[in-house]
Amino acid sequence: QVQLVESGGGLVQPGGSLRLSCAASGFNLELSNVGWFRQAPGKEREGVACSAATDGRTYYADSVKGRFTISRDNAKRTVYLQMNSLEPEDTAVYYCNAINWSWNYWGQGTQVTVSS
C-alpha cells in the first residue's frame, strides 16, 4: 500500500521553527519529484517547496525563500521541510506530494499554527 504520512506540525510562536517530516512507503521515493504544499481556510492551495527527482534542484515560493528548506533522505524514505522564522501567515495545513510520470501521491496533511 502507498502511504505518505506527514508529522511534525503543531503550534509555534512567531519567529520559531518547525521541522515537518513525510514518511513514504509503498513506492520508490527516489523516482519521485517531491514537494510541500499548504492550504489555509478560504485560500487556494499553494506550492511551498519542491525538489526535482532528476538532479535534486529545489524551488521555493517567494513567500518562504530564505526561511524554508526542503530536503529528502532516500535511505530513510522521508521528505523534510525545515521551517524557520515562522510567521502567522504560514499557518496552514501542510501536505507532502510525490509525483512522477507514473504516480501522483498526497499525504493526509499536518496542521501548522503560528501564533503567540
PDB file of C-alpha atoms in Angstrom:
ATOM      1  CA  GLN A   1       0.000   0.000   0.000  1.00  0.00           C
ATOM      2  CA  VAL A   2       1.126   3.520  -0.815  1.00  0.00           C
ATOM      3  CA  GLN A   3       1.414   5.968   2.036  1.00  0.00           C
ATOM      4  CA  LEU A   4       2.679   9.470   2.630  1.00  0.00           C
ATOM      5  CA  VAL A   5       2.371  10.392   6.280  1.00  0.00           C
ATOM      6  CA  GLU A   6       3.170  13.896   7.457  1.00  0.00           C
ATOM      7  CA  SER A   7       4.191  14.686  11.002  1.00  0.00           C
ATOM      8  CA  GLY A   8       5.827  17.453  12.987  1.00  0.00           C
ATOM      9  CA  GLY A   9       3.133  20.070  12.809  1.00  0.00           C
ATOM     10  CA  GLY A  10       1.850  21.945  15.794  1.00  0.00           C
ATOM     11  CA  LEU A  11       1.646  25.307  17.482  1.00  0.00           C
ATOM     12  CA  VAL A  12       4.694  27.549  17.375  1.00  0.00           C
ATOM     13  CA  GLN A  13       5.419  31.167  18.229  1.00  0.00           C
ATOM     14  CA  PRO A  14       6.211  33.701  15.524  1.00  0.00           C
ATOM     15  CA  GLY A  15       9.905  33.522  14.812  1.00  0.00           C
ATOM     16  CA  GLY A  16      10.058  29.913  15.882  1.00  0.00           C
ATOM     17  CA  SER A  17      10.914  26.809  13.910  1.00  0.00           C
ATOM     18  CA  LEU A  18       9.341  23.500  12.994  1.00  0.00           C
ATOM     19  CA  ARG A  19      10.590  20.526  11.051  1.00  0.00           C
ATOM     20  CA  LEU A  20       7.960  18.622   9.126  1.00  0.00           C
ATOM     21  CA  SER A  21       8.513  15.046   8.049  1.00  0.00           C
ATOM     22  CA  CYS A  22       6.800  12.995   5.383  1.00  0.00           C
ATOM     23  CA  ALA A  23       7.344   9.264   5.603  1.00  0.00           C
ATOM     24  CA  ALA A  24       6.900   7.451   2.308  1.00  0.00           C
ATOM     25  CA  SER A  25       6.128   3.793   1.758  1.00  0.00           C
ATOM     26  CA  GLY A  26       4.838   1.544  -0.979  1.00  0.00           C
ATOM     27  CA  PHE A  27       6.643   3.254  -3.857  1.00  0.00           C
ATOM     28  CA  ASN A  28      10.079   4.423  -4.945  1.00  0.00           C
ATOM     29  CA  LEU A  29      10.703   7.823  -3.452  1.00  0.00           C
ATOM     30  CA  GLU A  30      13.947   8.215  -5.407  1.00  0.00           C
ATOM     31  CA  LEU A  31      11.980   8.312  -8.646  1.00  0.00           C
ATOM     32  CA  SER A  32       9.624  10.986  -7.381  1.00  0.00           C
ATOM     33  CA  ASN A  33       9.658  14.716  -7.554  1.00  0.00           C
ATOM     34  CA  VAL A  34       8.656  15.795  -4.071  1.00  0.00           C
ATOM     35  CA  GLY A  35       7.079  18.893  -2.722  1.00  0.00           C
ATOM     36  CA  TRP A  36       5.305  20.577   0.101  1.00  0.00           C
ATOM     37  CA  PHE A  37       2.050  22.425  -0.346  1.00  0.00           C
ATOM     38  CA  ARG A  38      -0.128  24.278   2.076  1.00  0.00           C
ATOM     39  CA  GLN A  39      -3.701  25.415   2.302  1.00  0.00           C
ATOM     40  CA  ALA A  40      -5.297  27.828   4.719  1.00  0.00           C
ATOM     41  CA  PRO A  41      -9.077  28.059   5.179  1.00  0.00           C
ATOM     42  CA  GLY A  42     -10.675  30.029   2.379  1.00  0.00           C
ATOM     43  CA  LYS A  43      -7.477  30.151   0.370  1.00  0.00           C
ATOM     44  CA  GLU A  44      -6.131  28.268  -2.595  1.00  0.00           C
ATOM     45  CA  ARG A  45      -3.624  25.514  -2.144  1.00  0.00           C
ATOM     46  CA  GLU A  46      -0.178  26.836  -2.879  1.00  0.00           C
ATOM     47  CA  GLY A  47       3.139  25.244  -3.561  1.00  0.00           C
ATOM     48  CA  VAL A  48       5.727  25.930  -0.895  1.00  0.00           C
ATOM     49  CA  ALA A  49       8.814  23.986  -1.890  1.00  0.00           C
ATOM     50  CA  CYS A  50       9.681  21.371  -4.481  1.00  0.00           C
ATOM     51  CA  SER A  51      12.657  19.148  -5.192  1.00  0.00           C
ATOM     52  CA  ALA A  52      13.255  17.513  -8.555  1.00  0.00           C
ATOM     53  CA  ALA A  53      13.966  13.807  -8.802  1.00  0.00           C
ATOM     54  CA  THR A  54      16.413  14.207 -11.679  1.00  0.00           C
ATOM     55  CA  ASP A  55      19.004  16.492 -10.143  1.00  0.00           C
ATOM     56  CA  GLY A  56      17.664  17.433  -6.725  1.00  0.00           C
ATOM     57  CA  ARG A  57      17.217  21.072  -7.615  1.00  0.00           C
ATOM     58  CA  THR A  58      14.930  22.885  -5.241  1.00  0.00           C
ATOM     59  CA  TYR A  59      12.395  25.598  -5.778  1.00  0.00           C
ATOM     60  CA  TYR A  60      10.632  27.796  -3.273  1.00  0.00           C
ATOM     61  CA  ALA A  61       7.699  30.119  -3.194  1.00  0.00           C
ATOM     62  CA  ASP A  62       8.758  33.726  -2.826  1.00  0.00           C
ATOM     63  CA  SER A  63       6.961  33.910   0.494  1.00  0.00           C
ATOM     64  CA  VAL A  64       9.219  31.285   2.080  1.00  0.00           C
ATOM     65  CA  LYS A  65      12.562  31.799   0.352  1.00  0.00           C
ATOM     66  CA  GLY A  66      15.348  32.083   2.859  1.00  0.00           C
ATOM     67  CA  ARG A  67      13.203  30.635   5.626  1.00  0.00           C
ATOM     68  CA  PHE A  68      12.192  27.133   4.488  1.00  0.00           C
ATOM     69  CA  THR A  69      14.347  24.272   3.263  1.00  0.00           C
ATOM     70  CA  ILE A  70      13.152  21.104   1.581  1.00  0.00           C
ATOM     71  CA  SER A  71      15.284  18.002   1.766  1.00  0.00           C
ATOM     72  CA  ARG A  72      14.990  14.278   1.482  1.00  0.00           C
ATOM     73  CA  ASP A  73      16.647  11.212   2.892  1.00  0.00           C
ATOM     74  CA  ASN A  74      16.004   8.395   0.467  1.00  0.00           C
ATOM     75  CA  ALA A  75      17.515   5.813   2.791  1.00  0.00           C
ATOM     76  CA  LYS A  76      15.001   6.774   5.452  1.00  0.00           C
ATOM     77  CA  ARG A  77      12.333   7.233   2.812  1.00  0.00           C
ATOM     78  CA  THR A  78      11.468  10.600   4.274  1.00  0.00           C
ATOM     79  CA  VAL A  79      10.982  14.120   2.955  1.00  0.00           C
ATOM     80  CA  TYR A  80      11.544  17.061   5.257  1.00  0.00           C
ATOM     81  CA  LEU A  81      10.575  20.686   5.403  1.00  0.00           C
ATOM     82  CA  GLN A  82      12.616  22.793   7.788  1.00  0.00           C
ATOM     83  CA  MET A  83      10.705  25.950   8.590  1.00  0.00           C
ATOM     84  CA  ASN A  84      12.471  28.830  10.317  1.00  0.00           C
ATOM     85  CA  SER A  85      11.416  32.350  11.203  1.00  0.00           C
ATOM     86  CA  LEU A  86       7.801  31.305  11.074  1.00  0.00           C
ATOM     87  CA  GLU A  87       5.152  33.938  10.606  1.00  0.00           C
ATOM     88  CA  PRO A  88       1.411  33.896  11.307  1.00  0.00           C
ATOM     89  CA  GLU A  89       0.879  33.869   7.542  1.00  0.00           C
ATOM     90  CA  ASP A  90       2.493  30.431   7.463  1.00  0.00           C
ATOM     91  CA  THR A  91      -0.468  28.971   9.336  1.00  0.00           C
ATOM     92  CA  ALA A  92      -1.999  26.256   7.172  1.00  0.00           C
ATOM     93  CA  VAL A  93      -2.356  22.550   6.655  1.00  0.00           C
ATOM     94  CA  TYR A  94       0.822  21.310   5.027  1.00  0.00           C
ATOM     95  CA  TYR A  95       0.750  18.430   2.574  1.00  0.00           C
ATOM     96  CA  CYS A  96       3.571  16.462   1.053  1.00  0.00           C
ATOM     97  CA  ASN A  97       3.426  15.260  -2.516  1.00  0.00           C
ATOM     98  CA  ALA A  98       5.355  12.729  -4.566  1.00  0.00           C
ATOM     99  CA  ILE A  99       4.854  12.755  -8.308  1.00  0.00           C
ATOM    100  CA  ASN A 100       6.363  11.425 -11.468  1.00  0.00           C
ATOM    101  CA  TRP A 101       5.186  10.106 -14.819  1.00  0.00           C
ATOM    102  CA  SER A 102       3.551   7.091 -13.158  1.00  0.00           C
ATOM    103  CA  TRP A 103       2.071   8.377  -9.951  1.00  0.00           C
ATOM    104  CA  ASN A 104       0.855  11.364  -8.010  1.00  0.00           C
ATOM    105  CA  TYR A 105       0.562  10.730  -4.287  1.00  0.00           C
ATOM    106  CA  TRP A 106      -0.555  13.006  -1.486  1.00  0.00           C
ATOM    107  CA  GLY A 107      -0.295  12.809   2.252  1.00  0.00           C
ATOM    108  CA  GLN A 108      -3.056  13.499   4.730  1.00  0.00           C
ATOM    109  CA  GLY A 109      -1.651  16.800   5.888  1.00  0.00           C
ATOM    110  CA  THR A 110      -0.384  18.211   9.149  1.00  0.00           C
ATOM    111  CA  GLN A 111      -1.561  21.405  10.796  1.00  0.00           C
ATOM    112  CA  VAL A 112       0.902  24.214  11.419  1.00  0.00           C
ATOM    113  CA  THR A 113      -0.282  27.113  13.527  1.00  0.00           C
ATOM    114  CA  VAL A 114       1.926  30.140  14.128  1.00  0.00           C
ATOM    115  CA  SER A 115       0.574  32.255  16.927  1.00  0.00           C
ATOM    116  CA  SER A 116       1.569  33.982  20.123  1.00  0.00           C
TER     117      SER A 116
END
